[in-house]
Amino acid sequence: MLNNRPRHILRSDQFDREFLDYLYSLVNLIRRYDKSKEGLLYLQSLLPHVRGMLYFTQPSTRTFMSFHSACSILGVKTSEIRDSATSSEKKGESIEDSLRTFSSYVDLIVMRSPEAGLCERIATLLDSTPRPVPIINAGSGPDEHPTQALLDIYTLRRSFKGNQIDGKKICMVGDLKRGRTVRSLSRLLANYHDVSITFVSPEQFRIEQDLRDCLTNKAVPFTETTDFEGAIQDADAIYMTRIQDEWDEHSESSSVDHSDFCLHYDHLDSIKEDCVIMHPLPRRDEIDPKIDADPRAKYWRQERNGMWVRVALIAILMGVDHQVMLPEL
């Protein structure tokens, strides 16, 4: 059983090693129900009385479908807002009033917004009301994407020999300044022993100072470099990301040459035979599609893992994780 059950899923630094280990075991258990019709019907019987809202006012395909599918697996009935222009916010209603209104109709809100900190603000607001429904942060501005980080941790652990992250060297590549997946994953990695991180990026897209301070305070060794080919050679995992030009203010992405920060098919000969290659997607040209067929490429498995991790998170928030007691299926 989980000792410290979260009320919301808001930030990656709210989770400790106990939670990560519990989540890993729970996801593995839940996935066994996928082996039979009876198992899937049992999962659907856990939350048919729950109504959920997918409030996605930032463009999303993978994360939206992942959460939608996760809700369906547990029997949760969903409604959605994909554009705030279709709500009373268009009439001048505050986002706080809009979401408090939505909380009157549902038991769970999954939020994705371009506004940093919005999920935490709404969670604090709803906690002060008679109807404090759980909030899941599905991506907030360029600062946090905790469920992506949780599925990344699950994928890393499931992919490494011995299912252990302790002692591994993780190489993160791309737009590290504005990539919220990198920020959230780096904070989660601080829960593991002897992990080291190499951040590889153009000078303009290096990690922000707050992440440096966080890793330093938690005694996580890290380096920053522009030497992509040198950094990937001894990495146990390579986490590729795209340039986040949707956050451009003055077309700064177009002025940066990122061609030296792409993983090409020829690079496969210079990385470890058991290296794990990941990407939160969507990708552009930073991973050669020919790499998809290599057994070290885990990013498509990473995507499917995300659905099951989100099933487990919803089960935890709604208090039915203890009902996932596996019979012989």
PDB file of C-alpha atoms in Angstrom, residues 18-303:
ATOM      1  CA  GLU A  18       8.639   5.007  -2.513  1.00  0.00           C
ATOM      2  CA  PHE A  19       5.985   6.394  -4.845  1.00  0.00           C
ATOM      3  CA  LEU A  20       8.045   5.634  -7.969  1.00  0.00           C
ATOM      4  CA  ASP A  21       8.630   2.047  -6.883  1.00  0.00           C
ATOM      5  CA  TYR A  22       4.947   1.607  -6.036  1.00  0.00           C
ATOM      6  CA  LEU A  23       3.872   3.085  -9.372  1.00  0.00           C
ATOM      7  CA  TYR A  24       6.236   0.793 -11.265  1.00  0.00           C
ATOM      8  CA  SER A  25       4.798  -2.292  -9.565  1.00  0.00           C
ATOM      9  CA  LEU A  26       1.198  -1.101  -9.974  1.00  0.00           C
ATOM     10  CA  VAL A  27       1.604  -0.415 -13.703  1.00  0.00           C
ATOM     11  CA  ASN A  28       3.116  -3.856 -14.244  1.00  0.00           C
ATOM     12  CA  LEU A  29       0.193  -5.391 -12.385  1.00  0.00           C
ATOM     13  CA  ILE A  30      -2.417  -3.418 -14.317  1.00  0.00           C
ATOM     14  CA  ARG A  31      -0.861  -4.371 -17.646  1.00  0.00           C
ATOM     15  CA  ARG A  32      -1.463  -8.035 -16.887  1.00  0.00           C
ATOM     16  CA  TYR A  33      -5.187  -7.344 -17.004  1.00  0.00           C
ATOM     17  CA  ASP A  34      -4.730  -6.442 -20.667  1.00  0.00           C
ATOM     18  CA  LYS A  35      -4.076 -10.104 -21.407  1.00  0.00           C
ATOM     19  CA  SER A  36      -7.748 -11.092 -21.372  1.00  0.00           C
ATOM     20  CA  LYS A  37     -11.244  -9.798 -22.004  1.00  0.00           C
ATOM     21  CA  GLU A  38     -12.160 -10.619 -18.402  1.00  0.00           C
ATOM     22  CA  GLY A  39      -9.245  -8.559 -17.136  1.00  0.00           C
ATOM     23  CA  LEU A  40     -10.153  -5.523 -19.196  1.00  0.00           C
ATOM     24  CA  LEU A  41     -13.786  -5.752 -18.142  1.00  0.00           C
ATOM     25  CA  TYR A  42     -12.656  -5.850 -14.524  1.00  0.00           C
ATOM     26  CA  LEU A  43     -10.614  -2.653 -14.983  1.00  0.00           C
ATOM     27  CA  GLN A  44     -13.633  -0.971 -16.573  1.00  0.00           C
ATOM     28  CA  SER A  45     -15.693  -1.897 -13.523  1.00  0.00           C
ATOM     29  CA  LEU A  46     -13.449   0.093 -11.163  1.00  0.00           C
ATOM     30  CA  LEU A  47     -14.587   3.657 -11.967  1.00  0.00           C
ATOM     31  CA  PRO A  48     -17.793   3.631 -14.058  1.00  0.00           C
ATOM     32  CA  HIS A  49     -19.308   6.055 -11.533  1.00  0.00           C
ATOM     33  CA  VAL A  50     -16.588   8.681 -12.127  1.00  0.00           C
ATOM     34  CA  ARG A  51     -16.818  11.595 -14.549  1.00  0.00           C
ATOM     35  CA  GLY A  52     -13.638  13.206 -15.845  1.00  0.00           C
ATOM     36  CA  MET A  53     -12.880  16.360 -17.801  1.00  0.00           C
ATOM     37  CA  LEU A  54     -10.014  16.724 -20.264  1.00  0.00           C
ATOM     38  CA  TYR A  55      -9.288  20.454 -20.271  1.00  0.00           C
ATOM     39  CA  PHE A  56      -6.718  20.735 -23.057  1.00  0.00           C
ATOM     40  CA  THR A  57      -6.329  24.336 -24.196  1.00  0.00           C
ATOM     41  CA  GLN A  58      -2.864  23.679 -25.635  1.00  0.00           C
ATOM     42  CA  PRO A  59      -2.548  21.574 -28.814  1.00  0.00           C
ATOM     43  CA  SER A  60      -2.043  17.900 -28.026  1.00  0.00           C
ATOM     44  CA  THR A  61      -2.582  14.562 -29.716  1.00  0.00           C
ATOM     45  CA  ARG A  62      -0.529  11.937 -27.852  1.00  0.00           C
ATOM     46  CA  THR A  63      -1.162  13.160 -24.313  1.00  0.00           C
ATOM     47  CA  PHE A  64      -4.860  13.786 -24.964  1.00  0.00           C
ATOM     48  CA  MET A  65      -5.428  10.361 -26.518  1.00  0.00           C
ATOM     49  CA  SER A  66      -3.344   8.710 -23.812  1.00  0.00           C
ATOM     50  CA  PHE A  67      -5.470  10.193 -21.035  1.00  0.00           C
ATOM     51  CA  HIS A  68      -8.701   9.592 -22.947  1.00  0.00           C
ATOM     52  CA  SER A  69      -7.749   5.937 -23.388  1.00  0.00           C
ATOM     53  CA  ALA A  70      -6.652   5.633 -19.755  1.00  0.00           C
ATOM     54  CA  CYS A  71     -10.026   6.953 -18.587  1.00  0.00           C
ATOM     55  CA  SER A  72     -11.831   4.542 -20.900  1.00  0.00           C
ATOM     56  CA  ILE A  73      -9.854   1.566 -19.567  1.00  0.00           C
ATOM     57  CA  LEU A  74     -11.059   2.379 -16.040  1.00  0.00           C
ATOM     58  CA  GLY A  75     -14.648   3.081 -17.122  1.00  0.00           C
ATOM     59  CA  VAL A  76     -14.393   6.847 -16.513  1.00  0.00           C
ATOM     60  CA  LYS A  77     -16.830   8.873 -18.606  1.00  0.00           C
ATOM     61  CA  THR A  78     -15.118  11.928 -20.120  1.00  0.00           C
ATOM     62  CA  SER A  79     -16.045  15.336 -21.422  1.00  0.00           C
ATOM     63  CA  GLU A  80     -13.588  17.725 -22.996  1.00  0.00           C
ATOM     64  CA  ILE A  81     -12.671  21.340 -23.643  1.00  0.00           C
ATOM     65  CA  ARG A  82     -10.101  21.708 -26.414  1.00  0.00           C
ATOM     66  CA  ASP A  83     -10.423  25.457 -26.974  1.00  0.00           C
ATOM     67  CA  SER A  84     -11.159  28.045 -24.283  1.00  0.00           C
ATOM     68  CA  ALA A  85     -12.793  30.186 -26.984  1.00  0.00           C
ATOM     69  CA  THR A  86     -15.749  27.772 -26.866  1.00  0.00           C
ATOM     70  CA  SER A  87     -16.316  28.413 -23.150  1.00  0.00           C
ATOM     71  CA  SER A  88     -17.482  31.421 -21.186  1.00  0.00           C
ATOM     72  CA  GLU A  89     -13.858  32.578 -21.006  1.00  0.00           C
ATOM     73  CA  LYS A  90     -14.652  34.086 -24.407  1.00  0.00           C
ATOM     74  CA  LYS A  91     -17.179  36.289 -22.592  1.00  0.00           C
ATOM     75  CA  GLY A  92     -14.589  37.439 -20.102  1.00  0.00           C
ATOM     76  CA  GLU A  93     -15.061  34.834 -17.396  1.00  0.00           C
ATOM     77  CA  SER A  94     -11.872  34.132 -15.462  1.00  0.00           C
ATOM     78  CA  ILE A  95     -10.226  30.763 -15.951  1.00  0.00           C
ATOM     79  CA  GLU A  96     -10.608  30.201 -12.202  1.00  0.00           C
ATOM     80  CA  ASP A  97     -14.390  30.649 -12.413  1.00  0.00           C
ATOM     81  CA  SER A  98     -14.575  28.451 -15.510  1.00  0.00           C
ATOM     82  CA  LEU A  99     -12.732  25.566 -13.890  1.00  0.00           C
ATOM     83  CA  ARG A 100     -14.642  25.890 -10.628  1.00  0.00           C
ATOM     84  CA  THR A 101     -17.802  25.595 -12.721  1.00  0.00           C
ATOM     85  CA  PHE A 102     -16.478  22.481 -14.461  1.00  0.00           C
ATOM     86  CA  SER A 103     -15.599  20.949 -11.091  1.00  0.00           C
ATOM     87  CA  SER A 104     -19.312  21.002 -10.272  1.00  0.00           C
ATOM     88  CA  TYR A 105     -19.940  18.463 -13.034  1.00  0.00           C
ATOM     89  CA  VAL A 106     -16.965  16.111 -12.805  1.00  0.00           C
ATOM     90  CA  ASP A 107     -14.874  14.155 -10.311  1.00  0.00           C
ATOM     91  CA  LEU A 108     -11.467  14.612 -11.974  1.00  0.00           C
ATOM     92  CA  ILE A 109      -9.880  17.297 -14.151  1.00  0.00           C
ATOM     93  CA  VAL A 110      -6.906  16.641 -16.439  1.00  0.00           C
ATOM     94  CA  MET A 111      -5.372  19.942 -17.578  1.00  0.00           C
ATOM     95  CA  ARG A 112      -2.976  20.929 -20.333  1.00  0.00           C
ATOM     96  CA  SER A 113      -2.332  24.641 -20.683  1.00  0.00           C
ATOM     97  CA  PRO A 114       0.281  26.985 -22.153  1.00  0.00           C
ATOM     98  CA  GLU A 115       0.170  28.933 -18.881  1.00  0.00           C
ATOM     99  CA  ALA A 116       2.901  27.984 -16.415  1.00  0.00           C
ATOM    100  CA  GLY A 117       1.671  27.282 -12.889  1.00  0.00           C
ATOM    101  CA  LEU A 118      -2.008  27.196 -13.806  1.00  0.00           C
ATOM    102  CA  CYS A 119      -2.610  23.637 -12.603  1.00  0.00           C
ATOM    103  CA  GLU A 120      -1.198  24.354  -9.151  1.00  0.00           C
ATOM    104  CA  ARG A 121      -3.250  27.541  -8.936  1.00  0.00           C
ATOM    105  CA  ILE A 122      -6.473  25.723  -9.802  1.00  0.00           C
ATOM    106  CA  ALA A 123      -5.689  22.858  -7.415  1.00  0.00           C
ATOM    107  CA  THR A 124      -5.165  25.334  -4.575  1.00  0.00           C
ATOM    108  CA  LEU A 125      -8.404  27.108  -5.457  1.00  0.00           C
ATOM    109  CA  LEU A 126     -10.486  23.936  -5.589  1.00  0.00           C
ATOM    110  CA  ASP A 127      -8.974  22.642  -2.340  1.00  0.00           C
ATOM    111  CA  SER A 128     -10.507  25.677  -0.642  1.00  0.00           C
ATOM    112  CA  THR A 129     -14.008  24.878  -1.955  1.00  0.00           C
ATOM    113  CA  PRO A 130     -16.600  22.270  -0.897  1.00  0.00           C
ATOM    114  CA  ARG A 131     -15.736  20.301  -4.067  1.00  0.00           C
ATOM    115  CA  PRO A 132     -11.947  19.799  -4.175  1.00  0.00           C
ATOM    116  CA  VAL A 133     -11.684  17.487  -7.220  1.00  0.00           C
ATOM    117  CA  PRO A 134      -8.251  16.088  -8.109  1.00  0.00           C
ATOM    118  CA  ILE A 135      -6.202  17.876 -10.767  1.00  0.00           C
ATOM    119  CA  ILE A 136      -3.721  16.163 -13.085  1.00  0.00           C
ATOM    120  CA  ASN A 137      -1.163  18.378 -14.767  1.00  0.00           C
ATOM    121  CA  ALA A 138      -0.867  17.132 -18.351  1.00  0.00           C
ATOM    122  CA  GLY A 139       1.592  19.895 -19.285  1.00  0.00           C
ATOM    123  CA  SER A 140       1.822  23.478 -18.038  1.00  0.00           C
ATOM    124  CA  GLY A 141       3.712  26.046 -20.075  1.00  0.00           C
ATOM    125  CA  PRO A 142       7.408  25.289 -20.488  1.00  0.00           C
ATOM    126  CA  ASP A 143       7.838  24.396 -16.811  1.00  0.00           C
ATOM    127  CA  GLU A 144       6.314  20.979 -15.934  1.00  0.00           C
ATOM    128  CA  HIS A 145       4.999  17.748 -17.454  1.00  0.00           C
ATOM    129  CA  PRO A 146       4.953  15.342 -14.495  1.00  0.00           C
ATOM    130  CA  THR A 147       3.025  12.459 -16.064  1.00  0.00           C
ATOM    131  CA  GLN A 148       5.458  12.405 -18.994  1.00  0.00           C
ATOM    132  CA  ALA A 149       8.332  12.209 -16.521  1.00  0.00           C
ATOM    133  CA  LEU A 150       6.627   9.368 -14.653  1.00  0.00           C
ATOM    134  CA  LEU A 151       6.146   7.374 -17.848  1.00  0.00           C
ATOM    135  CA  ASP A 152       9.758   8.132 -18.811  1.00  0.00           C
ATOM    136  CA  ILE A 153      10.960   6.738 -15.478  1.00  0.00           C
ATOM    137  CA  TYR A 154       8.791   3.663 -15.983  1.00  0.00           C
ATOM    138  CA  THR A 155      10.203   3.168 -19.500  1.00  0.00           C
ATOM    139  CA  LEU A 156      13.792   3.582 -18.338  1.00  0.00           C
ATOM    140  CA  ARG A 157      13.365   1.104 -15.530  1.00  0.00           C
ATOM    141  CA  ARG A 158      11.540  -1.421 -17.704  1.00  0.00           C
ATOM    142  CA  SER A 159      14.195  -1.092 -20.438  1.00  0.00           C
ATOM    143  CA  PHE A 160      17.355  -1.406 -18.338  1.00  0.00           C
ATOM    144  CA  LYS A 161      18.748  -4.815 -17.498  1.00  0.00           C
ATOM    145  CA  GLY A 162      17.754  -5.658 -13.961  1.00  0.00           C
ATOM    146  CA  ASN A 163      15.017  -2.984 -14.112  1.00  0.00           C
ATOM    147  CA  GLN A 164      17.207  -0.542 -12.194  1.00  0.00           C
ATOM    148  CA  ILE A 165      17.980   3.138 -12.828  1.00  0.00           C
ATOM    149  CA  ASP A 166      20.536   3.441 -10.031  1.00  0.00           C
ATOM    150  CA  GLY A 167      24.044   4.059 -11.329  1.00  0.00           C
ATOM    151  CA  LYS A 168      22.999   4.953 -14.887  1.00  0.00           C
ATOM    152  CA  LYS A 169      24.280   7.751 -17.122  1.00  0.00           C
ATOM    153  CA  ILE A 170      21.471   9.675 -18.793  1.00  0.00           C
ATOM    154  CA  CYS A 171      22.142  11.958 -21.765  1.00  0.00           C
ATOM    155  CA  MET A 172      19.497  14.596 -22.561  1.00  0.00           C
ATOM    156  CA  VAL A 173      19.659  16.342 -25.921  1.00  0.00           C
ATOM    157  CA  GLY A 174      17.952  19.260 -27.636  1.00  0.00           C
ATOM    158  CA  ASP A 175      16.084  22.342 -26.477  1.00  0.00           C
ATOM    159  CA  LEU A 176      16.750  21.938 -22.776  1.00  0.00           C
ATOM    160  CA  LYS A 177      15.851  25.505 -21.891  1.00  0.00           C
ATOM    161  CA  ARG A 178      12.215  25.232 -22.908  1.00  0.00           C
ATOM    162  CA  GLY A 179      11.660  21.477 -22.864  1.00  0.00           C
ATOM    163  CA  ARG A 180       9.382  20.761 -19.905  1.00  0.00           C
ATOM    164  CA  THR A 181       9.830  16.997 -20.257  1.00  0.00           C
ATOM    165  CA  VAL A 182      13.561  17.369 -19.556  1.00  0.00           C
ATOM    166  CA  ARG A 183      12.919  19.565 -16.533  1.00  0.00           C
ATOM    167  CA  SER A 184      10.424  17.131 -14.998  1.00  0.00           C
ATOM    168  CA  LEU A 185      12.448  13.999 -15.745  1.00  0.00           C
ATOM    169  CA  SER A 186      15.658  15.486 -14.346  1.00  0.00           C
ATOM    170  CA  ARG A 187      13.950  16.188 -11.031  1.00  0.00           C
ATOM    171  CA  LEU A 188      12.614  12.634 -10.824  1.00  0.00           C
ATOM    172  CA  LEU A 189      16.049  11.167 -11.529  1.00  0.00           C
ATOM    173  CA  ALA A 190      17.245  12.785  -8.300  1.00  0.00           C
ATOM    174  CA  ASN A 191      15.414   9.967  -6.472  1.00  0.00           C
ATOM    175  CA  TYR A 192      17.903   7.372  -7.730  1.00  0.00           C
ATOM    176  CA  HIS A 193      21.383   6.552  -6.457  1.00  0.00           C
ATOM    177  CA  ASP A 194      24.543   7.390  -8.421  1.00  0.00           C
ATOM    178  CA  VAL A 195      22.672   8.688 -11.468  1.00  0.00           C
ATOM    179  CA  SER A 196      24.528  11.254 -13.569  1.00  0.00           C
ATOM    180  CA  ILE A 197      23.071  13.480 -16.279  1.00  0.00           C
ATOM    181  CA  THR A 198      24.756  14.999 -19.324  1.00  0.00           C
ATOM    182  CA  PHE A 199      22.861  17.890 -20.892  1.00  0.00           C
ATOM    183  CA  VAL A 200      23.681  18.368 -24.585  1.00  0.00           C
ATOM    184  CA  SER A 201      22.350  21.415 -26.404  1.00  0.00           C
ATOM    185  CA  PRO A 202      23.208  24.506 -28.416  1.00  0.00           C
ATOM    186  CA  GLU A 203      24.445  27.276 -26.130  1.00  0.00           C
ATOM    187  CA  GLN A 204      21.199  29.192 -26.611  1.00  0.00           C
ATOM    188  CA  PHE A 205      19.091  26.308 -25.296  1.00  0.00           C
ATOM    189  CA  ARG A 206      20.970  25.234 -22.177  1.00  0.00           C
ATOM    190  CA  ILE A 207      19.054  24.304 -19.031  1.00  0.00           C
ATOM    191  CA  GLU A 208      17.775  27.110 -16.833  1.00  0.00           C
ATOM    192  CA  GLN A 209      19.484  28.061 -13.580  1.00  0.00           C
ATOM    193  CA  ASP A 210      16.662  26.767 -11.384  1.00  0.00           C
ATOM    194  CA  LEU A 211      17.250  23.238 -12.665  1.00  0.00           C
ATOM    195  CA  ARG A 212      20.993  23.552 -12.057  1.00  0.00           C
ATOM    196  CA  ASP A 213      20.270  24.667  -8.511  1.00  0.00           C
ATOM    197  CA  CYS A 214      17.821  21.815  -7.962  1.00  0.00           C
ATOM    198  CA  LEU A 215      20.286  19.144  -9.111  1.00  0.00           C
ATOM    199  CA  THR A 216      23.127  20.718  -7.158  1.00  0.00           C
ATOM    200  CA  ASN A 217      21.044  20.822  -3.969  1.00  0.00           C
ATOM    201  CA  LYS A 218      20.139  17.167  -4.408  1.00  0.00           C
ATOM    202  CA  ALA A 219      23.763  16.189  -5.127  1.00  0.00           C
ATOM    203  CA  VAL A 220      22.995  14.878  -8.629  1.00  0.00           C
ATOM    204  CA  PRO A 221      26.165  15.110 -10.745  1.00  0.00           C
ATOM    205  CA  PHE A 222      25.604  16.712 -14.133  1.00  0.00           C
ATOM    206  CA  THR A 223      27.555  18.259 -16.977  1.00  0.00           C
ATOM    207  CA  GLU A 224      26.628  20.573 -19.826  1.00  0.00           C
ATOM    208  CA  THR A 225      28.205  20.313 -23.244  1.00  0.00           C
ATOM    209  CA  THR A 226      27.769  20.999 -26.947  1.00  0.00           C
ATOM    210  CA  ASP A 227      29.695  17.824 -27.861  1.00  0.00           C
ATOM    211  CA  PHE A 228      26.842  15.557 -28.925  1.00  0.00           C
ATOM    212  CA  GLU A 229      28.914  12.742 -30.410  1.00  0.00           C
ATOM    213  CA  GLY A 230      31.207  12.619 -27.399  1.00  0.00           C
ATOM    214  CA  ALA A 231      28.344  12.616 -24.905  1.00  0.00           C
ATOM    215  CA  ILE A 232      26.329   9.756 -26.388  1.00  0.00           C
ATOM    216  CA  GLN A 233      29.174   7.230 -26.501  1.00  0.00           C
ATOM    217  CA  ASP A 234      29.057   6.140 -22.856  1.00  0.00           C
ATOM    218  CA  ALA A 235      25.397   6.958 -22.151  1.00  0.00           C
ATOM    219  CA  ASP A 236      23.101   4.258 -20.784  1.00  0.00           C
ATOM    220  CA  ALA A 237      20.129   6.216 -22.118  1.00  0.00           C
ATOM    221  CA  ILE A 238      19.820   8.983 -24.719  1.00  0.00           C
ATOM    222  CA  TYR A 239      16.760  11.214 -24.336  1.00  0.00           C
ATOM    223  CA  MET A 240      16.249  13.190 -27.538  1.00  0.00           C
ATOM    224  CA  THR A 241      13.972  16.241 -27.775  1.00  0.00           C
ATOM    225  CA  ARG A 242      12.946  18.647 -30.501  1.00  0.00           C
ATOM    226  CA  ILE A 243      13.451  22.390 -30.728  1.00  0.00           C
ATOM    227  CA  GLN A 244      10.511  24.001 -28.902  1.00  0.00           C
ATOM    228  CA  ASP A 245       9.873  26.836 -31.341  1.00  0.00           C
ATOM    229  CA  GLU A 246       6.288  27.285 -30.178  1.00  0.00           C
ATOM    230  CA  TRP A 247       7.790  29.259 -27.276  1.00  0.00           C
ATOM    231  CA  ASP A 248       9.705  31.627 -29.595  1.00  0.00           C
ATOM    232  CA  GLU A 249       9.221  35.308 -28.911  1.00  0.00           C
ATOM    233  CA  HIS A 250      11.437  36.650 -31.691  1.00  0.00           C
ATOM    234  CA  SER A 251      11.940  33.668 -34.038  1.00  0.00           C
ATOM    235  CA  GLU A 252      15.073  32.749 -32.097  1.00  0.00           C
ATOM    236  CA  SER A 253      14.870  29.053 -33.028  1.00  0.00           C
ATOM    237  CA  SER A 254      15.451  29.764 -36.700  1.00  0.00           C
ATOM    238  CA  SER A 255      18.747  31.466 -35.887  1.00  0.00           C
ATOM    239  CA  VAL A 256      20.164  28.376 -34.134  1.00  0.00           C
ATOM    240  CA  ASP A 257      21.867  25.575 -36.042  1.00  0.00           C
ATOM    241  CA  HIS A 258      20.792  22.366 -34.338  1.00  0.00           C
ATOM    242  CA  SER A 259      21.971  19.979 -37.049  1.00  0.00           C
ATOM    243  CA  ASP A 260      24.784  18.750 -34.803  1.00  0.00           C
ATOM    244  CA  PHE A 261      22.245  17.600 -32.193  1.00  0.00           C
ATOM    245  CA  CYS A 262      20.478  14.938 -34.247  1.00  0.00           C
ATOM    246  CA  LEU A 263      20.771  11.181 -33.847  1.00  0.00           C
ATOM    247  CA  HIS A 264      21.610   9.626 -37.202  1.00  0.00           C
ATOM    248  CA  TYR A 265      21.635   5.980 -38.191  1.00  0.00           C
ATOM    249  CA  ASP A 266      25.435   6.040 -38.363  1.00  0.00           C
ATOM    250  CA  HIS A 267      25.565   6.970 -34.675  1.00  0.00           C
ATOM    251  CA  LEU A 268      24.260   3.531 -33.712  1.00  0.00           C
ATOM    252  CA  ASP A 269      27.725   2.058 -34.135  1.00  0.00           C
ATOM    253  CA  SER A 270      29.218   4.420 -31.559  1.00  0.00           C
ATOM    254  CA  ILE A 271      26.692   4.016 -28.719  1.00  0.00           C
ATOM    255  CA  LYS A 272      26.377   1.177 -26.221  1.00  0.00           C
ATOM    256  CA  GLU A 273      24.840  -2.080 -27.409  1.00  0.00           C
ATOM    257  CA  ASP A 274      22.237  -1.843 -24.653  1.00  0.00           C
ATOM    258  CA  CYS A 275      21.721   1.929 -24.735  1.00  0.00           C
ATOM    259  CA  VAL A 276      18.085   3.025 -24.384  1.00  0.00           C
ATOM    260  CA  ILE A 277      16.958   5.622 -26.964  1.00  0.00           C
ATOM    261  CA  MET A 278      13.939   7.695 -25.962  1.00  0.00           C
ATOM    262  CA  HIS A 279      11.956  10.688 -27.206  1.00  0.00           C
ATOM    263  CA  PRO A 280       8.768  12.246 -25.766  1.00  0.00           C
ATOM    264  CA  LEU A 281       7.540  12.985 -29.316  1.00  0.00           C
ATOM    265  CA  PRO A 282       6.559  14.574 -31.603  1.00  0.00           C
ATOM    266  CA  ARG A 283       9.850  14.384 -33.436  1.00  0.00           C
ATOM    267  CA  ARG A 284      11.153  16.269 -36.400  1.00  0.00           C
ATOM    268  CA  ASP A 285      14.605  15.517 -37.774  1.00  0.00           C
ATOM    269  CA  GLU A 286      16.368  14.872 -34.454  1.00  0.00           C
ATOM    270  CA  ILE A 287      16.009  11.068 -34.812  1.00  0.00           C
ATOM    271  CA  ASP A 288      16.461   9.300 -38.134  1.00  0.00           C
ATOM    272  CA  PRO A 289      13.318   7.176 -38.762  1.00  0.00           C
ATOM    273  CA  LYS A 290      15.611   4.320 -39.810  1.00  0.00           C
ATOM    274  CA  ILE A 291      16.554   4.024 -36.121  1.00  0.00           C
ATOM    275  CA  ASP A 292      12.960   2.975 -35.293  1.00  0.00           C
ATOM    276  CA  ALA A 293      13.735  -0.635 -36.182  1.00  0.00           C
ATOM    277  CA  ASP A 294      16.737  -0.826 -33.850  1.00  0.00           C
ATOM    278  CA  PRO A 295      15.924  -2.730 -30.622  1.00  0.00           C
ATOM    279  CA  ARG A 296      17.462   0.101 -28.605  1.00  0.00           C
ATOM    280  CA  ALA A 297      14.776   2.519 -29.824  1.00  0.00           C
ATOM    281  CA  LYS A 298      12.131   2.598 -27.072  1.00  0.00           C
ATOM    282  CA  TYR A 299      10.141   5.711 -27.951  1.00  0.00           C
ATOM    283  CA  TRP A 300       7.146   3.920 -29.472  1.00  0.00           C
ATOM    284  CA  ARG A 301       7.018   1.615 -26.461  1.00  0.00           C
ATOM    285  CA  GLN A 302       7.431   4.740 -24.334  1.00  0.00           C
ATOM    286  CA  GLU A 303       4.225   6.123 -25.835  1.00  0.00           C
TER     287      GLU A 303
END
